[in-house]
Coordinates of C-alpha atoms and ligand atoms in Angstrom, one line a residue:
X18 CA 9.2 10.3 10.8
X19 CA 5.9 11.6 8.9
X20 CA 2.6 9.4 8.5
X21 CA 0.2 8.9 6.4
X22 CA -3.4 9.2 7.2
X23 CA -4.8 5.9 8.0
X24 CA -7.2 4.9 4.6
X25 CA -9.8 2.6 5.6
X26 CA -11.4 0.2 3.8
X27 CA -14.9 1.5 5.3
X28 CA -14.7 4.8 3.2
X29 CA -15.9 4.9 -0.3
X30 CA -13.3 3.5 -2.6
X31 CA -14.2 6.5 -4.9
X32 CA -13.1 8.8 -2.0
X33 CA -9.8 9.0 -1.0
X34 CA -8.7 10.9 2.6
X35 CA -8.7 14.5 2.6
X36 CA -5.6 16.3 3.7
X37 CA -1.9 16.3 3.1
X38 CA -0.3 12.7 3.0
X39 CA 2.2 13.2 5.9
X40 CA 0.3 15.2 7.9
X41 CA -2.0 12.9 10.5
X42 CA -1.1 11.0 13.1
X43 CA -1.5 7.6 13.8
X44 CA -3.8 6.5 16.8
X45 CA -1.2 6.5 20.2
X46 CA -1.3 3.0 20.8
X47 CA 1.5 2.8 22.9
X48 CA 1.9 -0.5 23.4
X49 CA 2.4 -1.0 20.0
X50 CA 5.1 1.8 19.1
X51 CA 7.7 -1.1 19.2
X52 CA 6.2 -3.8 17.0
X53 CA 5.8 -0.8 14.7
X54 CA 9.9 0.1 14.8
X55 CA 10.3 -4.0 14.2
X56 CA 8.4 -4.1 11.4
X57 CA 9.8 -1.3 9.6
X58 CA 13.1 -2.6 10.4
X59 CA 11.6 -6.1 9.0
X60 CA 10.8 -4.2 5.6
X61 CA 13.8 -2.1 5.4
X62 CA 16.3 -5.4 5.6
X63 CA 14.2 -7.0 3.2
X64 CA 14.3 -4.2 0.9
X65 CA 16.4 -5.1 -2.1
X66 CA 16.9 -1.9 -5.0
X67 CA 13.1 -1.6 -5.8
X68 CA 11.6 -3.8 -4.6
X69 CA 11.2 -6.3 -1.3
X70 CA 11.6 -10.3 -0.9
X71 CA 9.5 -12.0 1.3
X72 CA 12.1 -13.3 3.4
X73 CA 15.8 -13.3 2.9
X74 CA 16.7 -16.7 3.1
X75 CA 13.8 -18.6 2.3
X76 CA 12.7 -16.5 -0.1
X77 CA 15.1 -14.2 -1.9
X78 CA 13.4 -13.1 -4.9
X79 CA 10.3 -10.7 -6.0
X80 CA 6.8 -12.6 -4.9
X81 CA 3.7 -11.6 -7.1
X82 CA 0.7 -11.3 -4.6
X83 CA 3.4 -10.7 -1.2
X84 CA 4.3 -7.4 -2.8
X85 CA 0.6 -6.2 -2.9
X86 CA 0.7 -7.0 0.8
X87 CA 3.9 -5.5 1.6
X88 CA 2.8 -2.1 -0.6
X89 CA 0.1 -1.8 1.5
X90 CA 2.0 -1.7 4.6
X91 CA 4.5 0.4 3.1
X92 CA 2.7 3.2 1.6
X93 CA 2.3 4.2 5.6
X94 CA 6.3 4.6 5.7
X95 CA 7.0 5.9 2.4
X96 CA 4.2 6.6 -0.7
X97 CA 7.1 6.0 -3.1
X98 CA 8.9 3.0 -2.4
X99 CA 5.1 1.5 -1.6
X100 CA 4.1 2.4 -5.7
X101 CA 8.1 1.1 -6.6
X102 CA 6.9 -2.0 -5.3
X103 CA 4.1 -2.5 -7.8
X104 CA 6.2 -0.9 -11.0
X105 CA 8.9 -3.4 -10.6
X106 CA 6.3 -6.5 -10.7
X107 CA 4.5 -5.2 -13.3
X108 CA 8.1 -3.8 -15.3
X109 CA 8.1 -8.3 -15.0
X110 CA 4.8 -8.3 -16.9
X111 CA 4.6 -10.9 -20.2
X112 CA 3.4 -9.6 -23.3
X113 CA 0.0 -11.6 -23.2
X114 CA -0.8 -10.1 -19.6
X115 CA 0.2 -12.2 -17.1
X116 CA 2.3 -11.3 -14.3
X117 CA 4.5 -13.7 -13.1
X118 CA 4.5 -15.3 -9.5
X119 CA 8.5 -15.0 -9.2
X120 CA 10.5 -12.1 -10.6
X121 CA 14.1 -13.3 -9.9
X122 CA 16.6 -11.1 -8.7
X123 CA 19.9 -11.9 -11.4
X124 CA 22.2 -11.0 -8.5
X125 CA 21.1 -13.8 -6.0
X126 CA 23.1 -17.0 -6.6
X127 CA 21.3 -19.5 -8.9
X128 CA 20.7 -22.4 -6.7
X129 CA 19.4 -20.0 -3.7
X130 CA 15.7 -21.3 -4.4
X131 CA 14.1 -24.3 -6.6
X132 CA 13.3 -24.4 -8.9
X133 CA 15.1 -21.2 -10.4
X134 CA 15.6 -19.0 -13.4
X135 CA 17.1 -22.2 -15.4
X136 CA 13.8 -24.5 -14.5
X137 CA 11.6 -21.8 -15.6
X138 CA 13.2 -20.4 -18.8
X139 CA 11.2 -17.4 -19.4
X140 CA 13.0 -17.0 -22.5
X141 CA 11.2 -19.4 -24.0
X142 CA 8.9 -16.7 -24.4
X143 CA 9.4 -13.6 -26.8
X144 CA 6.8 -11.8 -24.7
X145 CA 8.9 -12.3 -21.6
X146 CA 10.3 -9.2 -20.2
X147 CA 14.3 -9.4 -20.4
X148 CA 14.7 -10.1 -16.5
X149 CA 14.0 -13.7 -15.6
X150 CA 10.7 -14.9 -14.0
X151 CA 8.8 -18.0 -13.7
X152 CA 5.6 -18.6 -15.8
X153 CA 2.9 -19.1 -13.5
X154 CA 0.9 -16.5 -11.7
X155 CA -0.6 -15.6 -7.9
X156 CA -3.7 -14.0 -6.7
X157 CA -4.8 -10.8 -8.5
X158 CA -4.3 -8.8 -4.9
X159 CA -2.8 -6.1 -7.0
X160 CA -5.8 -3.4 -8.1
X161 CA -6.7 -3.3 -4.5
X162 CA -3.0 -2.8 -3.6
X163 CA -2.5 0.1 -5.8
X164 CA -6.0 2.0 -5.2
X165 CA -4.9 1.7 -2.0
X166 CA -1.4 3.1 -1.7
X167 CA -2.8 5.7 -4.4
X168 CA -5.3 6.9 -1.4
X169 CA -2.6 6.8 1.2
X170 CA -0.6 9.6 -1.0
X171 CA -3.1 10.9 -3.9
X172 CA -0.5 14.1 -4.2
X173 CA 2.8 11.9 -4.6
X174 CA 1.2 9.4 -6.7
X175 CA -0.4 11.9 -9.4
X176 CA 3.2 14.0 -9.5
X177 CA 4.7 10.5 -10.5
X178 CA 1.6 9.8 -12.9
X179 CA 1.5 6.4 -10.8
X180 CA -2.2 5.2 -11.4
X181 CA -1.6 6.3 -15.3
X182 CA 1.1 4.2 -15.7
X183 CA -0.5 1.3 -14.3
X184 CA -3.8 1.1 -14.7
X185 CA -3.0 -0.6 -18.7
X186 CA -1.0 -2.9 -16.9
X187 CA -3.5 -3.7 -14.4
X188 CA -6.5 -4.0 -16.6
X189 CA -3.7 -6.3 -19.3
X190 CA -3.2 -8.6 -16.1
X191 CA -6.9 -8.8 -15.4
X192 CA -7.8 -9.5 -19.2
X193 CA -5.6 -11.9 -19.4
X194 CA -7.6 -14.2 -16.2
X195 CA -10.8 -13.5 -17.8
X196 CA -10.0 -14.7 -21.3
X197 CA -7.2 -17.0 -21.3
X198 CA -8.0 -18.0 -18.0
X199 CA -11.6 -19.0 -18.2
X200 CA -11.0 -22.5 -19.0
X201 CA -14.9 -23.4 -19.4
X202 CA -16.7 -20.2 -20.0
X203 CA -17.5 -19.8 -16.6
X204 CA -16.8 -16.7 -16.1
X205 CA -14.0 -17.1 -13.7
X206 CA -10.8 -17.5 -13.6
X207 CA -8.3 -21.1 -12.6
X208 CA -5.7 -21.7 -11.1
X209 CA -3.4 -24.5 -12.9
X210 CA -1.1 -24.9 -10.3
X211 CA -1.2 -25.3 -6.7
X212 CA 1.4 -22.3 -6.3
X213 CA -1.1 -20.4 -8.4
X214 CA -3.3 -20.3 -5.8
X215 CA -1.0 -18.9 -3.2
X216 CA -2.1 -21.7 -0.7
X217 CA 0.3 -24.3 -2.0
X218 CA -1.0 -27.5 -0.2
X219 CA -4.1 -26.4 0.9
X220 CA -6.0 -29.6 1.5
X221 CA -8.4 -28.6 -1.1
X222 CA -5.9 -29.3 -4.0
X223 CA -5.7 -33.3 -2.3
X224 CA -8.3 -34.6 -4.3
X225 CA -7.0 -33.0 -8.0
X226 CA -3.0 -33.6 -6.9
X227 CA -3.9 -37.3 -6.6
X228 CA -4.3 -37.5 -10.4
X229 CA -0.6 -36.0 -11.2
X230 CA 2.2 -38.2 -10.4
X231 CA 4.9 -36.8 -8.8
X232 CA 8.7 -36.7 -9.7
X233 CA 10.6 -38.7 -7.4
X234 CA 12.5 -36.7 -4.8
X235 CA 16.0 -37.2 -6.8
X236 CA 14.4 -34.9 -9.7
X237 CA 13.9 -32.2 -6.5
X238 CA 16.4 -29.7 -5.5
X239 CA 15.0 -28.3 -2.0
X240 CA 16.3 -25.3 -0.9
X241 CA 13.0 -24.7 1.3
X242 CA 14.4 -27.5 3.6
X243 CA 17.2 -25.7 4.9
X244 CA 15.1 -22.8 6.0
X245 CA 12.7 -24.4 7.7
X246 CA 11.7 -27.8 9.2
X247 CA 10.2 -30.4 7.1
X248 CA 7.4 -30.6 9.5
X249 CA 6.2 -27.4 8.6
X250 CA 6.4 -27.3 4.5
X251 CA 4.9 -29.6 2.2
X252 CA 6.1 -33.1 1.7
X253 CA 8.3 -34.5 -0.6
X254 CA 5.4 -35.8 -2.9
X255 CA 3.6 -32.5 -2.9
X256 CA 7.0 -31.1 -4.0
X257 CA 6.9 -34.2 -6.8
X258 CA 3.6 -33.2 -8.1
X259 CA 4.4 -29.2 -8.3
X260 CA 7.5 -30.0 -10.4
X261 CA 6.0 -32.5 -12.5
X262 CA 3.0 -29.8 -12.9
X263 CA 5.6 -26.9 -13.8
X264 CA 7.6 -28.6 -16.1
X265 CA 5.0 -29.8 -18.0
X266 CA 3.2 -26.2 -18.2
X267 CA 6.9 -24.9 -19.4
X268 CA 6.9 -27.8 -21.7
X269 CA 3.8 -26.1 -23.5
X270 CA 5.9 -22.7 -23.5
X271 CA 2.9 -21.6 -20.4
X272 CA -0.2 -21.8 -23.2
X273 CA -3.3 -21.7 -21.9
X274 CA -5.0 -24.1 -24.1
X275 CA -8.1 -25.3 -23.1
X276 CA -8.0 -29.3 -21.6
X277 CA -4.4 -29.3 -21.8
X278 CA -4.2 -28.8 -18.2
X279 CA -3.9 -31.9 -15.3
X280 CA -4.6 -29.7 -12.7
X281 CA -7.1 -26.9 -13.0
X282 CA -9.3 -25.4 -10.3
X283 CA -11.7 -22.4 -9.6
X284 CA -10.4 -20.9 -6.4
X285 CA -12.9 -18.5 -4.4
X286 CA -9.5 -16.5 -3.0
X287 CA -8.2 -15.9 -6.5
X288 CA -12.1 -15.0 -8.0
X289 CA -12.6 -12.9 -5.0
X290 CA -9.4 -10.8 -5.6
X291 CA -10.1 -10.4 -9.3
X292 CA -13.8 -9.2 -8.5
X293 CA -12.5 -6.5 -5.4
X294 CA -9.8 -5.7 -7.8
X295 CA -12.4 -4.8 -10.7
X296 CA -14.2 -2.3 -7.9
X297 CA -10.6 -0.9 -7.5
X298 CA -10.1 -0.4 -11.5
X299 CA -13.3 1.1 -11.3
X300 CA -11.9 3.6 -9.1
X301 CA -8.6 4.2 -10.6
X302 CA -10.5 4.3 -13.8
X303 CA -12.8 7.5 -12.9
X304 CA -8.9 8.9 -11.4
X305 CA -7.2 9.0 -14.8
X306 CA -10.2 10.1 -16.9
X307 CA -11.1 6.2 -18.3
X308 CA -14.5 4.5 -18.0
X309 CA -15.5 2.6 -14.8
X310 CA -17.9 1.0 -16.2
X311 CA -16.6 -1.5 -18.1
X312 CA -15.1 -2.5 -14.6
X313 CA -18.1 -2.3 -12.7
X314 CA -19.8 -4.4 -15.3
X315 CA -17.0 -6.9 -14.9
X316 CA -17.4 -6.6 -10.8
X317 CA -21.2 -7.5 -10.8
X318 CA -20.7 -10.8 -13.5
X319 CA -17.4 -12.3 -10.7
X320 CA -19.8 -11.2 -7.8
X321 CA -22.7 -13.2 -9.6
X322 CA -20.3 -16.0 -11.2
X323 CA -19.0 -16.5 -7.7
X324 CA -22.1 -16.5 -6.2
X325 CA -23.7 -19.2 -8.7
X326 CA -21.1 -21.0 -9.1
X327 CA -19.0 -22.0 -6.1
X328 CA -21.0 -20.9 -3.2
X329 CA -22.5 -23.7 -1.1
X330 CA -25.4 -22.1 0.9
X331 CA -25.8 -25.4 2.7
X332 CA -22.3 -25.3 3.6
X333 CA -21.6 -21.9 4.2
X334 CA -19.4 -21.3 2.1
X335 CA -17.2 -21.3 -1.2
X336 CA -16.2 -24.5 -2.5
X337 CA -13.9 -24.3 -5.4
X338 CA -14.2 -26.0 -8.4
X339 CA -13.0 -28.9 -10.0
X340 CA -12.3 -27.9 -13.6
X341 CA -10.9 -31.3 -15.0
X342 CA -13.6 -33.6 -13.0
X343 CA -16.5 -31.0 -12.9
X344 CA -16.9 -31.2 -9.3
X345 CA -16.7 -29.3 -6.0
X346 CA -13.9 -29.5 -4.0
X347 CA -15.8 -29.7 -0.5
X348 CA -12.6 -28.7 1.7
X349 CA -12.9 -25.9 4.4
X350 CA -10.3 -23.8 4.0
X351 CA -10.6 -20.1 4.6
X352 CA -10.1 -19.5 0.9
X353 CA -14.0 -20.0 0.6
X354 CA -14.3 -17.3 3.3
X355 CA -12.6 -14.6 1.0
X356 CA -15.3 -13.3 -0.8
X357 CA -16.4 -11.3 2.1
X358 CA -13.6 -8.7 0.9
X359 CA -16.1 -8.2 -2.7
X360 CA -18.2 -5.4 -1.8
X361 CA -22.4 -6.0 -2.1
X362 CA -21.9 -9.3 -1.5
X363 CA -25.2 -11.4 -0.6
X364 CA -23.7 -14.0 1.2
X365 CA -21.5 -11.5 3.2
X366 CA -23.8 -12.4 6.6
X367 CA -24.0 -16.5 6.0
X368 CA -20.0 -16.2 5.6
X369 CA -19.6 -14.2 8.8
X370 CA -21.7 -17.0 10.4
X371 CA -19.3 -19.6 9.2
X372 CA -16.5 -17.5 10.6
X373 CA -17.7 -17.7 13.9
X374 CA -18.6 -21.2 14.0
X375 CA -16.5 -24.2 15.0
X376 CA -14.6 -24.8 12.0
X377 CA -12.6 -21.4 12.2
X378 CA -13.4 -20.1 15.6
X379 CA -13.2 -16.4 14.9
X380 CA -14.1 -15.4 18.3
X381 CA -10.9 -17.0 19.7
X382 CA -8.7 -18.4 17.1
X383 CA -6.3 -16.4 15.9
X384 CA -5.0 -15.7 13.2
X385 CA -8.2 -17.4 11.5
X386 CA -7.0 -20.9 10.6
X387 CA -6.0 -21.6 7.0
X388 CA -8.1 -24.6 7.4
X389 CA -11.0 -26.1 9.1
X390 CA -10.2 -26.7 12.8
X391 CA -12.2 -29.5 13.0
X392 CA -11.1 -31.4 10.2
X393 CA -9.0 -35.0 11.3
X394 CA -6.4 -33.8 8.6
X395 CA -6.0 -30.1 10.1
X396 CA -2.2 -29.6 11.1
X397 CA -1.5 -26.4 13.3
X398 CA 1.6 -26.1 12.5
X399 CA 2.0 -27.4 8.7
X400 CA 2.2 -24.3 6.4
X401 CA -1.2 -23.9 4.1
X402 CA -2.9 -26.8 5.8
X403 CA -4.0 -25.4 9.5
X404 CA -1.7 -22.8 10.3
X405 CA -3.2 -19.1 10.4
X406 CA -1.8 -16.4 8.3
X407 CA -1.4 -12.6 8.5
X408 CA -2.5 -11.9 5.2
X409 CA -5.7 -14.1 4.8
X410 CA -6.6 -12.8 8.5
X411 CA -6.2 -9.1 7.0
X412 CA -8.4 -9.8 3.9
X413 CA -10.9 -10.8 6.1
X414 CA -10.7 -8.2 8.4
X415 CA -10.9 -6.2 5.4
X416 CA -13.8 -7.4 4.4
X417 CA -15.4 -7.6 7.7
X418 CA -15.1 -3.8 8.1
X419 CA -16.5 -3.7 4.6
X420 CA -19.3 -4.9 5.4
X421 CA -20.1 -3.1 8.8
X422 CA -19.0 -6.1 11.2
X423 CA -16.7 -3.3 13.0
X424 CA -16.9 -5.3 16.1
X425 CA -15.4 -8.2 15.2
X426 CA -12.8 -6.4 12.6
X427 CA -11.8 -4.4 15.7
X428 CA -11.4 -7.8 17.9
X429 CA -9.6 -9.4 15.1
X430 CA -7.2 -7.0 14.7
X431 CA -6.4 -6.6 18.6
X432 CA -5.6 -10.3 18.5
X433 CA -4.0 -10.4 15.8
X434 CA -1.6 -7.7 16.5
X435 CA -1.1 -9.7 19.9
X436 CA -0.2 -12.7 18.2
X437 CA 2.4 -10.7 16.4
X438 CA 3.7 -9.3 19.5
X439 CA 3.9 -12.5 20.9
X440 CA 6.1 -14.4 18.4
X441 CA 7.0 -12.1 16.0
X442 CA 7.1 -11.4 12.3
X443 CA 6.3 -15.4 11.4
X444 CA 5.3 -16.8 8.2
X445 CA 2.5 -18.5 9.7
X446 CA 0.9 -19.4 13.3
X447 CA -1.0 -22.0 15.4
X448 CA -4.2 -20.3 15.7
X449 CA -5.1 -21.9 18.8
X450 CA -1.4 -21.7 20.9
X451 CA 0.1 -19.3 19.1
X452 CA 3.3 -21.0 18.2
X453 CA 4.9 -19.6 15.4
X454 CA 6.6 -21.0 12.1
X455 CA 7.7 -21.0 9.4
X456 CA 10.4 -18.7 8.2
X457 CA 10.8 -15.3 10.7
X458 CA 11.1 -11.7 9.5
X459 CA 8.5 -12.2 6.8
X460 CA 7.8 -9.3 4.7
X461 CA 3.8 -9.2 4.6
X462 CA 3.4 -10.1 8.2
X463 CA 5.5 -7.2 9.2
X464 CA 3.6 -5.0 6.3
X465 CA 0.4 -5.8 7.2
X466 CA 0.9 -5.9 10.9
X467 CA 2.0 -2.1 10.3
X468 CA -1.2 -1.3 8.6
X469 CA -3.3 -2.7 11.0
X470 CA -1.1 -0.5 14.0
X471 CA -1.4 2.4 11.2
X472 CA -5.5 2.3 10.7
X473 CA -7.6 3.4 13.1
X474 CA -9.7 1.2 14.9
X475 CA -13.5 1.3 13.5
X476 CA -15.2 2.8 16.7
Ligands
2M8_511 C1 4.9 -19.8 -0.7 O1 5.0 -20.3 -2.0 C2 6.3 -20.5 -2.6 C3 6.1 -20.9 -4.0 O2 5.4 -19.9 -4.7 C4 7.2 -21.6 -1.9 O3 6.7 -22.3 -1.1 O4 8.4 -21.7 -2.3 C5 3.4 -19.5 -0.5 O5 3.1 -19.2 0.9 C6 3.0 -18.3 -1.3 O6 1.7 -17.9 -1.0 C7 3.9 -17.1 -1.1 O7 3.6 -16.1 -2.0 C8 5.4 -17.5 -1.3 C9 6.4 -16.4 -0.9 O8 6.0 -15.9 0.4 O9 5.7 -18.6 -0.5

């Protein structure tokens, strides 16, 4: 098979790779010429006509921010089915901008997730594309997914005018954050659910959660329950709350209106994505002839925003915030160590720090914990709330190269392509044992596991 050159976050964004897509080689890593078959063969079971689920069973439809990750592992096998990936979420997009975080597939059974097409009624909506989704969204990972499989194949992606038929979409998706989105003027954008945020039951979302009330467990049709063990998914009363939250955000037919919302939170992952991605539009902007600046301008108020707003210097980190009681949610979880992936970044070195400290052990943990390893309410193997994942672990990476920590981006990804190797393509992993759980065969670890066999190491 043919393969792409690696792209590497280190380079210029405004500069993709020279040569014919196709024509380098990757790095002979031998050892890892086998987790690089297993992962292809991960992506191509999970492949379903245009687009790919996370994981068959547990997750059988589209996912909004896993099919960034999974583009950007793909655009090493194939440039095409990679820039498929991102058409068919955004051929989900709703009229007002958003994109939604489920687009489902009509030919899976009804009842093969909860809550479903029939809990989320898209309908409802006149701007809602004709396919059924759900109504919330997921981090904006999406600009930096598709500058990215652009650079991987800049000859296939300009014959299939790729970047000029996205880039409305993507700056519609990214207006609609900043302006609907900015619940307090803050200049960045919130989260109103917990499954907004990607993290689901991060123990940052304890202290807002508390104030919703949950449904009782007979209003809840699990489906997540016989995929996995109950020991390593949230409880019954999380799953309470993010129904009651839903239903009453579908009640309002989704509208954003400000104060209307129970839950409503300022998450540095999300802000972080939105403010990379705006360096990305940048890029794609100057590719199909349209001004960067407006993007750049936008880049340097989420850097500063961020910055002002939700770092904790003291801390070391990102807090998010609060929207409904005005405060800081003072959690460690590696959400607030995200922002290392926004380039110029002043706190870049004081987050680094924190990386390598006690709480997340970047040294020897591995993948980095989802949350503080010192925390009495850290559980290793209990989904957003301890386990490491492959796709935070990669952002950071990311951003470690990005900031000239090639070391340590080089160390990370040894380890983490050991862990892989170890116990396979697992949703998530015991940073400190290595146990894996979750659901096996998972689409981004396999995707991003492949980029990070694909990209040269830094030095
Ligand atoms: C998990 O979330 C979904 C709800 O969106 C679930 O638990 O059913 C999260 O890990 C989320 O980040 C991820 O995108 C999704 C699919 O992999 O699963």
């Amino acid at each position: 098979m043919t393969l792409v050159a690696p792209s590497s976050p280190v380079a210029p964004v405004s500069s993709p790779p020279a040569g014919v897509p196709g024509e380098a080689a990757r790095p002979a890593i031998s050892p890892s010429a086998s987790l690089d078959r297993a992962a292809r063969r991960v992506l191509a079971a999970n492949w379903r006509r245009g687009s790919t689920v996370p994981a068959g069973g547990l997750y059988p439809h589209q996912w909004s921010w896993d099919s960034a990750f999974i583009a950007l592992g793909l655009r090493h096998l194939s440039p095409v089915r990679a820039q498929r990936e991102l058409e068919s979420l955004f051929g989900a997009q709703w009229g007002d901008g958003r994109v939604p975080h489920i687009v489902f597939d009509p030919l899976v059974p009804a009842d093969a997730y909860f809550p479903g097409p029939a809990f989320w009624q898209s309908s409802l909506r006149s701007d809602a594309p004709a396919v059924p989704t759900s109504g919330i969204v997921q981090p904006p990972a999406h600009a930096l997914a598709a500058w990215e499989v652009f650079r991987a194949a800049p000859a296939v992606a300009r014959e299939r005018s790729f970047l000029p038929r996205l880039y409305p979409r993507l700056v519609a998706w990214h207006d609609y954050l900043l302006t609907a989105r900015d619940l307090r003027g803050s200049g960045l954008m919130s989260v109103v659910h917990p499954w907004e945020s990607g993290m689901d039951n991060s123990p940052a979302w304890d202290v807002p959660l508390a104030r919703v009330s949950p449904l009782p467990p007979s209003a809840l049709a699990r489906r997540d329950l016989a995929h996995a063990s109950a020991a390593e998914r949230p409880t019954n009363t999380d799953y309470g709350r993010y129904i009651r939250l839903a239903r009453d955000y579908r009640d309002l037919r989704y509208a954003d209106t400000r104060g209307s919302q129970e839950f409503a939170v300022e998450d540095p992952l999300c802000n972080a994505l939105l403010a990379a991605g705006e360096h990305a539009l940048a890029s794609i902007a100057r590719e199909v002839g349209a001004s960067a600046a407006v993007h750049e301008a936008r880049a340097a108020r989420l850097t500063a925003a961020l910055t002002d707003t939700l770092w904790d210097g003291a801390a070391g980190t990102f807090f998010a915030h609060d929207v409904v009681s005005g405060e800081a949610l003072r959690s460690y979880s590696v959400a607030g160590l995200m922002p290392l992936i926004v380039p110029s970044l002043p706190a870049a070195a004081d987050l680094v720090k924190t990386a390598l400290g006690d709480r997340f052990r970047l040294g020897s943990a591995c993948p980095v914990p989802s949350y503080d390893l010192t925390a009495a309410d850290h559980e290793a193997g209990r989904y957003w709330r301890g386990p490491g994942w492959v796709n935070t672990s990669w952002l950071f990476w990311y951003g470690l190269r990005l900031h000239g920590e090639l070391g340590l981006a080089d160390d990370l990804r040894d380890r983490l392509l050991g862990r892989v190797r170890a116990c396979g393509f697992r949703e998530y992993i015991d940073p400190l044992t290595g146990t894996g759980y979750g659901t096996d065969d998972f689409s981004w670890t396999a995707a991003l596991t492949l980029d990070l066999i694909r990209t040269a190491p830094s030095h």
